Every structure is written in structure tokens, then in C-alpha cells.
Amino acid sequence: MEIRFPDAMETSLITLYGIATDARIEPTILGDGMAAEAFEKIDYDFSWLTRFSSPKSVRTKVALRAKHFDAWTAEFLADHERATVLVLGAGLDTRVWRIDPGPGVHWYDVDLPPVIEARGKLYPQRENYRMIAASVADPAWWEEIPTDRPVLVVAQGLVMYLEPAEGHALSRRITDRFPTGAVVLDTHNRLAVRTSNWMLKRRFGSSLMRWAIEDAHELERSNPKLRCTDAISALSPALLGGLPPGAAPRGSELASRMTQLVPPVRDMSLYVRYEIVGA
């Protein structure tokens, strides 16, 4: 299956590459066999990616992030047997199968039409699961999502590609529609945006990341219906410490501890959780 995504959509293949690579290695971080099978089905040249970063580094970063967001998702669903899960910018991720939610959960994966078309060819359907082909910034499709249960909005690898005004409008749309629930996302600060755009510009000819967030409380200040409950550095030693022995590249724990001494590096990417607190 030939994959040709335009611009930022192509970055979703990095996630698939990392998780599929992880599935082939022991000890594995996620052990996602479905992602590995999907990876084998697609025709795409990943050599550009390996020129910028080693496969082991990509695998660790991507799988570790997915593991953390999986844990937050599972924690939310353990407290809410009846819930709506809304994954914005789902890419080719297989989280719904990794989590395997119960019958009281309605799950929606949202992404642009070319990505959803590829998902439809790669992955099976399942009960209470739906894919929506739309831009997250388009208000029309939101009317299709029921609001009768708590919502978990997952925006992994998304907000840095939005304009700041789009991101703030998105947060307000979520809290205006859903009175209870949580939002989980990852952010990039200015240093991370500049570094990532250097690589992306060499690949795509232009900078794709637009929104640098220096403080996890930025959304909270602009939207009083959100309350930040957790913010953890993607480079936190605690994340690496939770992995099986040998799962992380040699020296990564020492490097992680060193980054904690330099705040701009420590906070290049944050994993942030917000509670929807209503009016």
C-alpha cells in the first residue's frame, strides 16, 4: 500500500515507525503487534528520518510517549465506564486496540481525509468505534459527537502544528460542548519548535510547527474552564525509570537527568493533563 501524505500529515508515519520498531525489539515498551503489521503493509521510504535520528532513539521517544498517554487514557476510563474518547489528529496510531475500551465507551479517531482513508485500509472496524475525516479546526463535525457522558480528548502530537489562535479556539470548543472530562496533550516550547522545524524544513521545504507553548498553564489562563492537573517533561527520568531493564538506549537515563538542570531543554516537550471544570 503506497502512502503519500502531504505536509504535516506525513509526520504521522514517524509515530507508526517508532511503535512498529518497538514491537520488534525485546524488551519492548508497547509490544504493539497491530502497528507492526500495518507498518509491513505500507510502501514508504523512511530513510530521510534515519538521517536525522537513530532508529533506537525514534523508537524510544515515540513508544514512551504512547505508553504515557495510554496510561492516562486507561486511568480516565477506569474512573468512567461510560465515556466518550475523542482522539484529535489520530494519525495511524492504534491506541483504541491497545486500550480495548469496554462497551460503555464511544471512541472517535479524527484526522484529515487522506489519513482516515489509509486507516480504513489498514485497520478493522470495531464496536462503538468511528473514524471521522475532518480537520480538527472545522466546527461542523463536532455536532456529530454526543455530549451525554464525560469526555477524554487526546491531542498527542497535534497542538504544535496549530496556529496559537486555532489552538485556543479548539480548547474553548471542547469546554463549551463538554461540561465534564479531561484533555491530554503534548506541547513544544520555542527551542523544540525551532529544532523540529529545522528538520521538517529540510524534509518538506517549509516550517510546519507554529505554536510554541512555554508554560503548561497557558491554556488554563486563556480558558477558565480548564485546570492543569499534571505536567511532566517528556525527558523526565521518571518516565525512563518505569521501563523494563534494557528497553531504553544505553546512557539515556544519565542524559535525562542532565536535561533537568537546563529548564529550556527539560521543558522542550511536556505531557499535560487538564480537567474540564465547567463554568
C-alpha angles and dihedrals in degrees: 000000000000114000120202113166122174123238117315093008088071090065088071086074089064089064092049091047093052096047093044091049089050091053090060095052130079124247089035125200099209106003091211104175093174091060090049091052092049090049091055091053098057131083109218135132109236095176092105090061095051090053089066102037138012118257090240092054093048091046094052096046095046098042093044091052092047091049091053094049090045088056093050090048093049091047092053093048092048087061096040116044089177110050147129119238115199115188110194117201090009095175112180095321118140098208096131090061094043091052095036094197123212127257093270093064123090110199127197126187112198127193141131118295099260091053094046090048089055091046089053090056096044105040136047127238121253137189117283090008127118137172119215121201105211145101113270087228093059108098095200101080094050089076088068093062116089117232099199097105139040114285133219111199114197116194104172115170093357119094097063088064093055128086109250091246090052091050095050091046089051093053091051092048090054096049094041091056102036119049095191137028141064141280122214123188145145126240138202123213124215093274092052093046092051092047094047094044090054089061095039093050091054090051102037103021094242142059111264103181114084111162119071114185115195097178129040088218094063093096090043091056093049095043116039090192090072125074120190109229102166137021120171130173115247084225094053115138087222090068094051091043091063094060126098113266110278095016094109123062115267112272095018095115092053091047089049092053090049092054090059088069093061110057097199089054094039091054099041087116126015130190105218133189124195130189118219103232100176124219 
